Amino acid sequence: MDRVTVEQIPFHASDGTELGLCRVTASTPADRHGTDRPAVLLLHGLTASADMFVLPETRNLVDVLLSAGYEPWLLDWRGSCRLPYNEGRVRYTFDDVALYDIPDAVSYIRDRIGGRQLFVVAHCLGALSLSLSMTAGLVPGLAGVVAQGVFMTPKYSGRSRLLGHLGGEWGRSRWTHLPVDFTKVGFRSRYTPMFALASLSGGPCDDPTCHILHNSAWGTGASLYVHENLHETTHSRLAELFGSAPTWIGPHLRRMELAHTAMPWNTGDRGHGQLPENALDNADRIDCPLLLLSGSDNKTFHDSNELCYDILSSRYPDLDLRYVEVPGYGHVDPFIGRGAALDVFGHIVDFLDERSVKDVMDVPSSRS
């Protein structure tokens, strides 16, 4: 029987922000010392958390990676609903995630794993922030990256663009964050109109939290998942799996979406000068294989990853790049869907297996 150990690691980014980091290890008779497995860093999306990779009601991604011979590391970056920053007074941008959270986590993991390979599997705005880190040269030598939902070229639908760009400013002038759990805000809350508007779109259930996430994605007119793809238990836990969305990140997202490229917010800031002004123009700094993954029914970032594949493959033909579209899936259900282990995770493991060097202690840190 495999022995699984979960190690919760006290971890701070180099700017002093407290984050969450977890290592999951499994020892089998095939592991000489239980430490020969390639490592995989998992990055969640904004307002989600590392919990999205360990749902006990499904065969989750961590289970699959362990069975396939990998060592998962889970980072709760500062946009996690398990941390206080989305509702706090201290405001952040994706610049901070790209400059501190991701590179510092990669550096720590590398110190712990020695010469073993390190992959990254990233979702949504965790992946977009990673693209800034990579094109800034802050995380060189990764063995490979899987970016799900969006990577470097965010793209909304026309409706989401209108609501996000116009309605976002209206909301930002009134609220610091937009909650998802109606049981905590109640009928007399100032957020009640937002929940009421989300419910007007109808939907397959009468859960207010599902309305916010499935019908409007915090008022943007997007949708986070294909409803029937969720396990009943997952659906009942939506308020635990997703937290409040900070409204102050809206302008940064809008800037990137209008340009269809990842770019920093603090362009004139001395401390953030390491980040490229335009990630697409610096994609030649990417030195590892990329798998761009997306659900065919992604109603949050739509065909962003297909667009990214088209642009990158045209501008950088030597880049090791592939695009996979999963039929019948939306934005986040490729990770939290009840059938994701069968429909989605195989694409991820196949990509990792093609690039991994297992049972070798001294693994090159740069692309071979």
Short mmCIF file of C-alpha atoms in Angstrom, two decimals:
data_model
loop_
_atom_site.label_atom_id
_atom_site.label_comp_id
_atom_site.label_asym_id
_atom_site.label_seq_id
_atom_site.Cartn_x
_atom_site.Cartn_y
_atom_site.Cartn_z
CA MET A 1 0.00 0.00 0.00
CA ASP A 2 1.24 3.49 -0.80
CA ARG A 3 2.12 5.72 2.13
CA VAL A 4 0.92 9.30 1.63
CA THR A 5 2.25 12.16 3.72
CA VAL A 6 0.92 15.73 3.70
CA GLU A 7 3.37 18.41 4.81
CA GLN A 8 1.99 21.87 5.58
CA ILE A 9 4.84 24.34 5.18
CA PRO A 10 4.99 27.79 6.83
CA PHE A 11 5.77 30.01 3.87
CA HIS A 12 6.12 33.74 3.19
CA ALA A 13 6.78 35.50 -0.09
CA SER A 14 9.87 37.69 -0.15
CA ASP A 15 7.72 40.83 0.26
CA GLY A 16 6.54 39.46 3.61
CA THR A 17 3.11 38.19 2.53
CA GLU A 18 2.06 34.98 4.26
CA LEU A 19 1.03 32.30 1.77
CA GLY A 20 0.17 28.62 1.96
CA LEU A 21 2.36 25.81 0.69
CA CYS A 22 1.74 22.10 0.93
CA ARG A 23 3.71 19.06 -0.21
CA VAL A 24 2.11 15.68 -0.78
CA THR A 25 4.42 12.69 -0.97
CA ALA A 26 3.80 9.01 -1.55
CA SER A 27 6.23 6.16 -1.11
CA THR A 28 5.81 2.94 -3.07
CA PRO A 29 8.12 -0.05 -3.56
CA ALA A 30 9.15 1.55 -6.87
CA ASP A 31 10.55 4.61 -5.10
CA ARG A 32 14.08 4.02 -3.88
CA HIS A 33 13.79 6.54 -1.06
CA GLY A 34 10.38 8.05 -1.77
CA THR A 35 12.09 11.10 -3.26
CA ASP A 36 12.74 10.24 -6.89
CA ARG A 37 9.48 11.60 -8.27
CA PRO A 38 9.33 14.68 -10.49
CA ALA A 39 7.63 17.53 -8.64
CA VAL A 40 4.50 19.32 -9.89
CA LEU A 41 3.53 22.75 -8.57
CA LEU A 42 -0.24 23.36 -8.72
CA LEU A 43 -1.56 26.93 -9.02
CA HIS A 44 -5.25 27.68 -8.46
CA GLY A 45 -7.29 30.54 -9.92
CA LEU A 46 -8.37 33.81 -8.32
CA THR A 47 -10.74 33.37 -5.31
CA ALA A 48 -10.31 29.59 -5.42
CA SER A 49 -7.65 27.73 -3.41
CA ALA A 50 -5.50 24.63 -3.47
CA ASP A 51 -8.63 22.77 -2.31
CA MET A 52 -9.74 22.62 -5.95
CA PHE A 53 -7.03 20.01 -6.58
CA VAL A 54 -7.92 17.71 -3.65
CA LEU A 55 -11.72 17.33 -3.75
CA PRO A 56 -12.44 14.16 -1.74
CA GLU A 57 -15.74 13.47 -3.53
CA THR A 58 -13.99 12.89 -6.86
CA ARG A 59 -10.79 11.31 -8.09
CA ASN A 60 -8.87 14.54 -7.91
CA LEU A 61 -5.72 15.76 -9.62
CA VAL A 62 -3.47 15.11 -6.63
CA ASP A 63 -4.66 11.48 -6.50
CA VAL A 64 -3.96 11.06 -10.19
CA LEU A 65 -0.51 12.68 -10.02
CA LEU A 66 0.51 10.50 -7.07
CA SER A 67 -0.64 7.36 -8.89
CA ALA A 68 1.28 8.44 -11.99
CA GLY A 69 4.55 8.83 -10.07
CA TYR A 70 4.66 12.57 -9.36
CA GLU A 71 5.03 14.64 -6.21
CA PRO A 72 2.42 17.43 -5.97
CA TRP A 73 3.15 20.77 -4.34
CA LEU A 74 0.16 23.06 -3.76
CA LEU A 75 0.55 26.82 -3.45
CA ASP A 76 -2.12 29.09 -2.02
CA TRP A 77 -1.00 32.38 -3.58
CA ARG A 78 -2.37 35.67 -2.31
CA GLY A 79 -5.57 35.38 -4.37
CA SER A 80 -6.65 32.27 -2.44
CA CYS A 81 -9.97 32.23 -0.59
CA ARG A 82 -8.11 30.53 2.28
CA LEU A 83 -6.16 33.74 2.83
CA PRO A 84 -7.54 37.14 4.00
CA TYR A 85 -6.22 39.35 1.22
CA ASN A 86 -9.21 39.38 -1.14
CA GLU A 87 -11.30 41.08 1.54
CA GLY A 88 -8.49 42.91 3.29
CA ARG A 89 -7.27 46.47 3.17
CA VAL A 90 -3.89 45.49 1.75
CA ARG A 91 -4.37 45.41 -1.99
CA TYR A 92 -2.32 43.43 -4.48
CA THR A 93 -2.04 43.07 -8.23
CA PHE A 94 -1.02 40.17 -10.40
CA ASP A 95 2.39 41.85 -10.56
CA ASP A 96 2.91 40.75 -6.95
CA VAL A 97 1.91 37.18 -7.74
CA ALA A 98 4.28 37.09 -10.73
CA LEU A 99 7.18 38.75 -8.92
CA TYR A 100 6.97 37.14 -5.50
CA ASP A 101 4.49 34.31 -4.94
CA ILE A 102 5.34 32.07 -7.90
CA PRO A 103 9.13 32.62 -8.17
CA ASP A 104 9.56 32.31 -4.40
CA ALA A 105 7.56 29.08 -4.31
CA VAL A 106 9.55 27.68 -7.25
CA SER A 107 12.82 28.63 -5.54
CA TYR A 108 11.77 26.98 -2.27
CA ILE A 109 10.63 23.80 -3.98
CA ARG A 110 13.86 23.57 -5.95
CA ASP A 111 15.85 23.87 -2.75
CA ARG A 112 13.87 20.96 -1.35
CA ILE A 113 13.86 18.64 -4.37
CA GLY A 114 17.44 19.12 -5.49
CA GLY A 115 18.07 18.03 -9.07
CA ARG A 116 14.64 16.56 -9.72
CA GLN A 117 12.43 18.03 -12.43
CA LEU A 118 9.78 20.60 -11.61
CA PHE A 119 6.59 21.01 -13.65
CA VAL A 120 3.80 23.53 -13.15
CA VAL A 121 0.07 22.98 -13.69
CA ALA A 122 -1.76 26.31 -13.46
CA HIS A 123 -5.36 27.42 -13.74
CA CYS A 124 -6.93 30.74 -14.78
CA LEU A 125 -5.25 33.81 -13.26
CA GLY A 126 -2.66 31.62 -11.61
CA ALA A 127 -1.63 30.66 -15.15
CA LEU A 128 -1.79 34.25 -16.40
CA SER A 129 0.45 35.39 -13.52
CA LEU A 130 2.80 32.51 -14.32
CA SER A 131 3.09 33.78 -17.90
CA LEU A 132 4.41 37.08 -16.54
CA SER A 133 6.91 35.26 -14.33
CA MET A 134 8.12 33.15 -17.24
CA THR A 135 8.48 35.99 -19.73
CA ALA A 136 10.35 37.98 -17.09
CA GLY A 137 12.85 35.13 -16.79
CA LEU A 138 12.01 34.62 -13.10
CA VAL A 139 11.32 30.87 -13.27
CA PRO A 140 13.75 29.44 -15.85
CA GLY A 141 14.37 25.76 -16.39
CA LEU A 142 10.94 24.33 -15.67
CA ALA A 143 10.42 20.87 -17.15
CA GLY A 144 7.04 21.85 -18.59
CA VAL A 145 3.93 23.93 -17.97
CA VAL A 146 0.23 23.13 -18.30
CA ALA A 147 -1.92 26.28 -18.46
CA GLN A 148 -5.67 25.70 -18.19
CA GLY A 149 -8.38 28.19 -19.19
CA VAL A 150 -6.12 31.11 -20.04
CA PHE A 151 -2.39 31.74 -20.23
CA MET A 152 -1.09 34.83 -21.97
CA THR A 153 -3.95 36.20 -24.10
CA PRO A 154 -7.08 36.85 -21.99
CA LYS A 155 -10.21 37.25 -24.08
CA TYR A 156 -13.81 37.84 -22.98
CA SER A 157 -17.08 37.59 -24.85
CA GLY A 158 -18.66 40.85 -25.99
CA ARG A 159 -21.18 40.66 -23.12
CA SER A 160 -18.51 39.99 -20.50
CA ARG A 161 -16.38 42.79 -21.91
CA LEU A 162 -19.25 45.26 -21.61
CA LEU A 163 -20.22 44.21 -18.10
CA GLY A 164 -16.63 43.87 -16.96
CA HIS A 165 -15.42 47.19 -18.31
CA LEU A 166 -18.45 49.34 -17.55
CA GLY A 167 -20.16 47.56 -14.69
CA GLY A 168 -16.82 46.83 -13.09
CA GLU A 169 -16.10 50.48 -12.50
CA TRP A 170 -19.57 51.03 -11.05
CA GLY A 171 -19.08 48.12 -8.66
CA ARG A 172 -15.56 49.15 -7.72
CA SER A 173 -16.84 52.58 -6.62
CA ARG A 174 -19.22 50.89 -4.17
CA TRP A 175 -17.63 47.65 -3.00
CA THR A 176 -14.14 46.45 -2.14
CA HIS A 177 -15.06 42.85 -2.86
CA LEU A 178 -17.94 40.76 -4.19
CA PRO A 179 -18.95 37.76 -2.03
CA VAL A 180 -20.41 34.45 -3.21
CA ASP A 181 -21.97 33.09 -0.01
CA PHE A 182 -25.47 34.53 0.33
CA THR A 183 -25.94 32.88 3.72
CA LYS A 184 -23.26 35.20 5.13
CA VAL A 185 -24.57 38.44 3.61
CA GLY A 186 -28.33 37.95 4.05
CA PHE A 187 -31.34 39.69 2.52
CA ARG A 188 -30.62 43.09 4.03
CA SER A 189 -27.08 43.26 2.73
CA ARG A 190 -25.84 45.89 0.30
CA TYR A 191 -24.89 42.94 -1.93
CA THR A 192 -28.50 41.72 -2.27
CA PRO A 193 -29.04 43.50 -5.64
CA MET A 194 -26.04 41.67 -7.07
CA PHE A 195 -27.46 38.30 -6.04
CA ALA A 196 -30.89 39.31 -7.32
CA LEU A 197 -29.51 40.25 -10.73
CA ALA A 198 -27.61 36.97 -10.96
CA SER A 199 -30.78 35.02 -10.19
CA LEU A 200 -32.65 36.69 -13.08
CA SER A 201 -30.64 34.65 -15.56
CA GLY A 202 -32.32 31.51 -14.30
CA GLY A 203 -30.37 28.31 -14.39
CA PRO A 204 -30.64 24.65 -13.47
CA CYS A 205 -30.88 25.25 -9.69
CA ASP A 206 -32.00 27.82 -7.11
CA ASP A 207 -28.74 28.12 -5.15
CA PRO A 208 -27.72 31.82 -4.89
CA THR A 209 -24.03 30.94 -4.79
CA CYS A 210 -24.40 28.90 -7.97
CA HIS A 211 -26.21 31.85 -9.56
CA ILE A 212 -23.26 34.14 -8.81
CA LEU A 213 -20.71 31.65 -10.15
CA HIS A 214 -22.61 29.97 -12.96
CA ASN A 215 -24.84 32.80 -14.19
CA SER A 216 -22.67 35.87 -13.77
CA ALA A 217 -19.19 35.14 -12.33
CA TRP A 218 -19.32 38.02 -9.85
CA GLY A 219 -21.36 40.23 -12.16
CA THR A 220 -19.20 39.88 -15.27
CA GLY A 221 -21.77 37.90 -17.24
CA ALA A 222 -19.43 34.92 -17.49
CA SER A 223 -19.88 31.35 -16.25
CA LEU A 224 -17.34 29.28 -14.35
CA TYR A 225 -18.51 25.76 -15.19
CA VAL A 226 -20.89 23.50 -17.04
CA HIS A 227 -23.45 22.82 -14.33
CA GLU A 228 -24.08 19.13 -15.02
CA ASN A 229 -20.35 18.40 -14.77
CA LEU A 230 -20.31 19.04 -11.02
CA HIS A 231 -20.67 16.32 -8.42
CA GLU A 232 -23.58 16.93 -6.05
CA THR A 233 -21.20 17.32 -3.11
CA THR A 234 -18.99 19.73 -5.03
CA HIS A 235 -22.04 21.82 -5.89
CA SER A 236 -23.04 21.96 -2.23
CA ARG A 237 -19.53 23.20 -1.33
CA LEU A 238 -19.26 26.02 -3.87
CA ALA A 239 -19.23 28.68 -1.13
CA GLU A 240 -16.22 26.91 0.45
CA LEU A 241 -14.36 26.42 -2.82
CA PHE A 242 -14.71 30.01 -4.09
CA GLY A 243 -14.42 33.22 -2.14
CA SER A 244 -14.97 36.92 -2.57
CA ALA A 245 -13.60 38.59 -5.67
CA PRO A 246 -11.62 41.79 -4.96
CA THR A 247 -12.92 44.62 -7.12
CA TRP A 248 -9.60 46.47 -7.21
CA ILE A 249 -8.06 43.89 -9.55
CA GLY A 250 -10.67 44.77 -12.19
CA PRO A 251 -8.69 47.56 -13.90
CA HIS A 252 -5.64 45.32 -14.27
CA LEU A 253 -7.73 42.57 -15.83
CA ARG A 254 -9.41 45.03 -18.17
CA ARG A 255 -6.08 46.42 -19.32
CA MET A 256 -4.85 42.94 -20.20
CA GLU A 257 -8.11 41.85 -21.81
CA LEU A 258 -8.30 44.90 -24.05
CA ALA A 259 -4.73 44.26 -25.22
CA HIS A 260 -5.18 40.45 -25.35
CA THR A 261 -1.85 40.02 -23.62
CA ALA A 262 -0.51 39.65 -20.11
CA MET A 263 1.12 42.83 -18.85
CA PRO A 264 1.96 44.40 -15.50
CA TRP A 265 -0.14 47.01 -13.76
CA ASN A 266 2.69 48.96 -12.13
CA THR A 267 4.50 49.75 -15.35
CA GLY A 268 6.39 52.73 -13.96
CA ASP A 269 7.16 51.22 -10.59
CA ARG A 270 10.84 50.64 -9.94
CA GLY A 271 10.32 47.43 -7.99
CA HIS A 272 8.13 45.92 -10.69
CA GLY A 273 10.48 46.78 -13.53
CA GLN A 274 11.51 43.15 -13.96
CA LEU A 275 8.18 42.32 -15.57
CA PRO A 276 7.86 42.74 -19.35
CA GLU A 277 5.62 45.49 -20.67
CA ASN A 278 4.03 42.92 -22.98
CA ALA A 279 4.34 39.20 -22.28
CA LEU A 280 3.76 38.20 -25.91
CA ASP A 281 6.73 40.29 -27.03
CA ASN A 282 8.93 38.43 -24.57
CA ALA A 283 7.66 34.89 -25.06
CA ASP A 284 11.03 33.92 -26.52
CA ARG A 285 12.18 33.71 -22.88
CA ILE A 286 9.98 30.66 -22.35
CA ASP A 287 12.40 27.74 -22.22
CA CYS A 288 10.12 24.78 -21.58
CA PRO A 289 7.28 22.87 -23.30
CA LEU A 290 3.75 24.27 -22.95
CA LEU A 291 0.38 22.55 -22.96
CA LEU A 292 -2.51 25.01 -23.36
CA LEU A 293 -5.68 23.34 -22.14
CA SER A 294 -9.27 24.57 -22.34
CA GLY A 295 -12.83 23.38 -22.12
CA SER A 296 -14.81 23.73 -25.35
CA ASP A 297 -17.55 25.58 -23.43
CA ASN A 298 -15.30 28.01 -21.52
CA LYS A 299 -17.60 30.99 -20.94
CA THR A 300 -15.13 32.87 -18.77
CA PHE A 301 -12.10 33.25 -21.05
CA HIS A 302 -13.68 31.65 -24.13
CA ASP A 303 -11.08 30.73 -26.77
CA SER A 304 -8.21 32.55 -25.04
CA ASN A 305 -5.90 29.55 -25.08
CA GLU A 306 -6.67 28.74 -28.70
CA LEU A 307 -5.83 32.35 -29.54
CA CYS A 308 -2.65 32.04 -27.49
CA TYR A 309 -1.67 28.89 -29.36
CA ASP A 310 -2.25 30.55 -32.74
CA ILE A 311 -0.21 33.63 -31.84
CA LEU A 312 2.67 31.83 -30.14
CA SER A 313 2.99 29.13 -32.80
CA SER A 314 3.08 31.83 -35.48
CA ARG A 315 5.50 34.21 -33.76
CA TYR A 316 7.68 31.58 -32.06
CA PRO A 317 7.66 28.46 -34.28
CA ASP A 318 10.49 26.84 -32.29
CA LEU A 319 8.45 26.88 -29.07
CA ASP A 320 7.42 23.39 -27.93
CA LEU A 321 3.68 24.06 -27.80
CA ARG A 322 0.40 22.21 -28.05
CA TYR A 323 -3.27 23.03 -27.57
CA VAL A 324 -5.92 20.60 -26.32
CA GLU A 325 -9.63 21.39 -26.14
CA VAL A 326 -11.77 19.17 -23.93
CA PRO A 327 -15.32 18.73 -25.27
CA GLY A 328 -18.21 19.54 -22.97
CA TYR A 329 -16.22 21.35 -20.27
CA GLY A 330 -16.25 24.95 -19.12
CA HIS A 331 -13.69 27.03 -17.26
CA VAL A 332 -13.03 25.44 -13.86
CA ASP A 333 -14.76 22.05 -14.20
CA PRO A 334 -11.71 20.64 -16.03
CA PHE A 335 -10.31 20.44 -12.48
CA ILE A 336 -13.36 20.15 -10.22
CA GLY A 337 -15.71 18.23 -12.53
CA ARG A 338 -16.86 14.79 -11.42
CA GLY A 339 -15.52 13.21 -14.63
CA ALA A 340 -12.31 15.25 -14.90
CA ALA A 341 -10.11 12.27 -14.00
CA LEU A 342 -11.38 10.43 -17.07
CA ASP A 343 -11.82 13.32 -19.49
CA VAL A 344 -9.10 15.82 -18.59
CA PHE A 345 -6.34 14.59 -16.31
CA GLY A 346 -5.09 12.07 -18.84
CA HIS A 347 -4.05 14.92 -21.14
CA ILE A 348 -2.06 16.44 -18.27
CA VAL A 349 -0.36 13.19 -17.23
CA ASP A 350 0.47 12.26 -20.83
CA PHE A 351 2.16 15.64 -21.28
CA LEU A 352 4.13 15.26 -18.03
CA ASP A 353 5.12 11.68 -18.86
CA GLU A 354 6.46 12.69 -22.26
CA ARG A 355 8.70 15.29 -20.62
CA SER A 356 9.63 13.61 -17.35
CA VAL A 357 12.80 11.81 -16.39
CA LYS A 358 11.84 9.43 -13.62
CA ASP A 359 14.12 7.36 -11.42
CA VAL A 360 17.05 9.67 -12.17
CA MET A 361 18.60 11.63 -9.32
CA ASP A 362 20.45 14.27 -11.33
CA VAL A 363 18.00 15.89 -13.72
CA PRO A 364 19.02 18.87 -15.90
CA SER A 365 17.35 22.09 -14.75
CA SER A 366 17.04 23.50 -18.27
CA ARG A 367 15.14 22.35 -21.32
CA SER A 368 16.82 19.46 -23.11
#
